[in-house]
CSV table of C-alpha atoms in Angstrom, one decimal:
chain,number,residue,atom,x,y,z
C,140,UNK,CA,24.3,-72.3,-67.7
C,141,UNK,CA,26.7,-69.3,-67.0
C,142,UNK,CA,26.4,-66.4,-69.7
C,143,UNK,CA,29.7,-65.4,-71.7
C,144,UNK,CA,30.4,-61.8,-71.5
C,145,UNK,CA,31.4,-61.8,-74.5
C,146,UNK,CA,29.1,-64.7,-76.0
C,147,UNK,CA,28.3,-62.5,-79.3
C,148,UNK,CA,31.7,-62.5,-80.3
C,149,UNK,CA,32.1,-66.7,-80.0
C,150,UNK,CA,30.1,-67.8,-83.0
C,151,UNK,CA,32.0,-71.3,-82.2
C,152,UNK,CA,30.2,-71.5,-78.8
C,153,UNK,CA,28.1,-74.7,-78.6
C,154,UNK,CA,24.7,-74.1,-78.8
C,155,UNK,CA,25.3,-70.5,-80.5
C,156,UNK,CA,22.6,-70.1,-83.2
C,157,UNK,CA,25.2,-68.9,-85.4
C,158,UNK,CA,27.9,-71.5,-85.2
C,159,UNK,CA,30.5,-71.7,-87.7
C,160,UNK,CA,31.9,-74.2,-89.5
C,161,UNK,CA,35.2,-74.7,-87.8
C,162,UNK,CA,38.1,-73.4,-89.9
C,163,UNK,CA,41.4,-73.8,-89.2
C,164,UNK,CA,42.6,-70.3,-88.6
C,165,UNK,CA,40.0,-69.4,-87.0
C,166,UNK,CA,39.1,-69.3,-83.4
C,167,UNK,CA,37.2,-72.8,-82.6
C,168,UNK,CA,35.7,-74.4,-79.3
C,169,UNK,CA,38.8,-74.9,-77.1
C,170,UNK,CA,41.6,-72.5,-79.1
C,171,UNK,CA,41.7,-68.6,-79.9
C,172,UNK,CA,44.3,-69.5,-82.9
C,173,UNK,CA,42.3,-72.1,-84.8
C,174,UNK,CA,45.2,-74.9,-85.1
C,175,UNK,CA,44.1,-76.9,-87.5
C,176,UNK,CA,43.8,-80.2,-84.9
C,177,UNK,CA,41.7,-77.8,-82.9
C,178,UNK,CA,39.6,-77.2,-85.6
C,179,UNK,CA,39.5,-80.2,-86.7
C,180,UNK,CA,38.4,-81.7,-82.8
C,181,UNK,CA,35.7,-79.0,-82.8
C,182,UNK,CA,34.2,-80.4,-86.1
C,183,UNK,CA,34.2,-83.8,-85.8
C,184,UNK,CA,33.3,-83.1,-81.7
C,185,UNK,CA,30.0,-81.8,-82.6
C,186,UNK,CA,26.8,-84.6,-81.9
C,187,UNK,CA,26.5,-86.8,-84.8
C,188,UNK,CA,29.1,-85.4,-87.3
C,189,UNK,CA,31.3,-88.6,-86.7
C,190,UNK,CA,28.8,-90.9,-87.0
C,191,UNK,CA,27.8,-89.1,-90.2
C,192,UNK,CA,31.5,-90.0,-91.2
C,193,UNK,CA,30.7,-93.5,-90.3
C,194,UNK,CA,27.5,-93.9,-92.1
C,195,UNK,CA,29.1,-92.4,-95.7
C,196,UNK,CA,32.4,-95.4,-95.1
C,197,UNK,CA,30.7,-98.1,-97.5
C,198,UNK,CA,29.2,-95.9,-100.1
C,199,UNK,CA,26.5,-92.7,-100.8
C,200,UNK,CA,23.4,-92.5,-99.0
C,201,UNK,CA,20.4,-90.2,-99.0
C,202,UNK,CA,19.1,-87.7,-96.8
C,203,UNK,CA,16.3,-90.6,-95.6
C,204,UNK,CA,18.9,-93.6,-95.2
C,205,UNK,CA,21.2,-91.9,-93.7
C,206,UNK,CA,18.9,-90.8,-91.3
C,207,UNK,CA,17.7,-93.9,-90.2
C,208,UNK,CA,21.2,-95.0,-89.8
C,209,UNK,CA,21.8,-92.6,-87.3
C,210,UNK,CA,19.2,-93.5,-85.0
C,211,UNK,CA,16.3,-91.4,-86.9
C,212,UNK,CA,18.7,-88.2,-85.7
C,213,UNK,CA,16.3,-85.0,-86.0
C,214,UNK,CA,15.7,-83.4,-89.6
C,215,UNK,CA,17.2,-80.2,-88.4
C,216,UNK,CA,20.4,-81.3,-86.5
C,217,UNK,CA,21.0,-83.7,-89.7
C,218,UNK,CA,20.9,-80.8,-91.7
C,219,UNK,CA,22.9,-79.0,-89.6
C,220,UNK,CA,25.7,-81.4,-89.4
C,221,UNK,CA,25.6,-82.6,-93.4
C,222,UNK,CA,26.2,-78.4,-93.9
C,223,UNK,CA,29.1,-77.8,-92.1
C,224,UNK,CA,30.6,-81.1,-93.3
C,225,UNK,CA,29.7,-79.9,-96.9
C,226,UNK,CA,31.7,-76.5,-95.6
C,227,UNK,CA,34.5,-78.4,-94.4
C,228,UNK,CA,34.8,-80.2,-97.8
C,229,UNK,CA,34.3,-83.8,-95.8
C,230,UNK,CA,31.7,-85.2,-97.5
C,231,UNK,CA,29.9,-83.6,-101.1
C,232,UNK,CA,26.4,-83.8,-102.5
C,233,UNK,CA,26.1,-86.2,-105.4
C,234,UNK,CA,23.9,-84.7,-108.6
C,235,UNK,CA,21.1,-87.3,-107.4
C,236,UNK,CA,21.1,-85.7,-104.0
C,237,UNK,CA,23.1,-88.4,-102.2
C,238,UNK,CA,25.9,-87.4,-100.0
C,239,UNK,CA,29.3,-89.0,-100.0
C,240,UNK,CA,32.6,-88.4,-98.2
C,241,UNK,CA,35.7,-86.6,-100.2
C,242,UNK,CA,39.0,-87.7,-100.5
C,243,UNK,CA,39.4,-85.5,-97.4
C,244,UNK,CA,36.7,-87.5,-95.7
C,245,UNK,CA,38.0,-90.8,-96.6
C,246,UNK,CA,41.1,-89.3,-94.6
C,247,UNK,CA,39.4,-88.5,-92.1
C,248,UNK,CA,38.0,-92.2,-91.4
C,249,UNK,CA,41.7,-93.8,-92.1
C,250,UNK,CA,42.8,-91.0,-89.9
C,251,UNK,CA,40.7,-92.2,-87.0
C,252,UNK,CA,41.5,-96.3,-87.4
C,253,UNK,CA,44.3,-95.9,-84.9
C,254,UNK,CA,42.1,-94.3,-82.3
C,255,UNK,CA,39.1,-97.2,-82.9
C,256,UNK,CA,42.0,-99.5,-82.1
C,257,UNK,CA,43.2,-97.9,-78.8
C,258,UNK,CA,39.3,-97.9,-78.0
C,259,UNK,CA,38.9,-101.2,-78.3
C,260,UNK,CA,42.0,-101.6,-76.4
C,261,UNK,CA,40.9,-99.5,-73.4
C,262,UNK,CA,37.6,-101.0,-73.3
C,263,UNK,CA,39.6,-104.4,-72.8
C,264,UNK,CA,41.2,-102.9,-70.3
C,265,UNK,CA,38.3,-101.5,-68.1
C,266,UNK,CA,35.9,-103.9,-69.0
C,267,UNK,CA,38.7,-107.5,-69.7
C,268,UNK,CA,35.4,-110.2,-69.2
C,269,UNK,CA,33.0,-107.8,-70.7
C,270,UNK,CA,31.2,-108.3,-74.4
C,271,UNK,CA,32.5,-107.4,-77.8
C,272,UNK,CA,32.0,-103.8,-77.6
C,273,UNK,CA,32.3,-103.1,-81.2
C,274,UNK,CA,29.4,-103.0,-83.6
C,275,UNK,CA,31.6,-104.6,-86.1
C,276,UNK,CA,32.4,-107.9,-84.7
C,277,UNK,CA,35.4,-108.7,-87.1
C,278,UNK,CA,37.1,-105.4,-86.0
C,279,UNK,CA,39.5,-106.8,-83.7
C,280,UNK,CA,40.0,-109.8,-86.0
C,281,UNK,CA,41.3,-107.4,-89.0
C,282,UNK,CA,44.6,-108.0,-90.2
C,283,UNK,CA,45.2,-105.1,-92.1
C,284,UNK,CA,45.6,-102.0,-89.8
C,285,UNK,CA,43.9,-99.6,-92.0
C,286,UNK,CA,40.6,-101.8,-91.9
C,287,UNK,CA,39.2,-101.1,-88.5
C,288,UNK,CA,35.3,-101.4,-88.6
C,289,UNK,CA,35.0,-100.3,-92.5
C,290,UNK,CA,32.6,-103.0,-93.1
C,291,UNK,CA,28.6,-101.9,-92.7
C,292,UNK,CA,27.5,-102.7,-89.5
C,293,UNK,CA,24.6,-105.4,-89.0
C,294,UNK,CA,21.2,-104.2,-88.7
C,295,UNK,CA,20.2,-103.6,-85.3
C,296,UNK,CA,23.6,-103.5,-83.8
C,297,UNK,CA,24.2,-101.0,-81.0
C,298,UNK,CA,26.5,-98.4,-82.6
């Protein structure tokens, strides 16, 4: 891996001990202004912070359950991930310890219905006789647009 001359000063570098939460505003992975899409691409770019958006669609879960939901991710990089989307005002901690997505993260999943449907579109596409490459298999049966995948997916599905 190439150092960064000036590595010290890019707290948004991946793999930096001292990564930020990305703000808008504020430089981020892949922009020196901090546009708020930037921003917003660095967050939910980061390993397992959109699958942590997933997990929290159907309801609050627990630091355990939602663990084992995604794929028994390590203690540390859960904790990690469930503290910058605290930051980020994406998800909040319930009183009984639970965690649960915002009204900004509920956004956040609508937000990204219309990019689940050009996925399953471009998997189609490169793959027309392949399987069902959802974990949801009523996803591309919905009817309502802004219902993409929000049903729980089945236990030992491949998500």
């Amino acid at each position: 891996m190439l150092a960064c001359r000036n590595s010290k000063h890019q707290p948004w570098r991946a793999g930096h001990p001292d990564m930020a939460t990305p703000r808008p505003g504020s430089p981020v992975r892949g922009s020196t202004t901090g546009r708020p899409l930037m921003a917003a691409l660095d967050l939910f770019g980061r390993r397992w912070s959109l699958r942590i958006l997933w997990e929290l669609r159907a309801g609050p879960l627990g630091f355990r359950p939602l663990q084992k939901r995604c794929d028994d991710m390590s203690s540390s990089v859960m904790r990690q991930r469930l503290t910058e989307l605290l930051d980020a005002q994406v998800i909040h901690q319930l009183p009984d310890s639970r965690y649960e997505l915002t009204p900004l993260g509920q956004e956040a999943r609508h937000a990204l219905n219309p990019l689940a449907r050009w996925a399953e579109r471009w998997a189609a596409t490169i793959d027309p006789q392949g399987s069902d490459h959802t974990d949801d298999q009523s996803a591309s049966r919905v009817s309502h647009p802004d219902t993409v995948g929000d049903r729980a997916p089945e236990r030992g599905s491949a998500d």
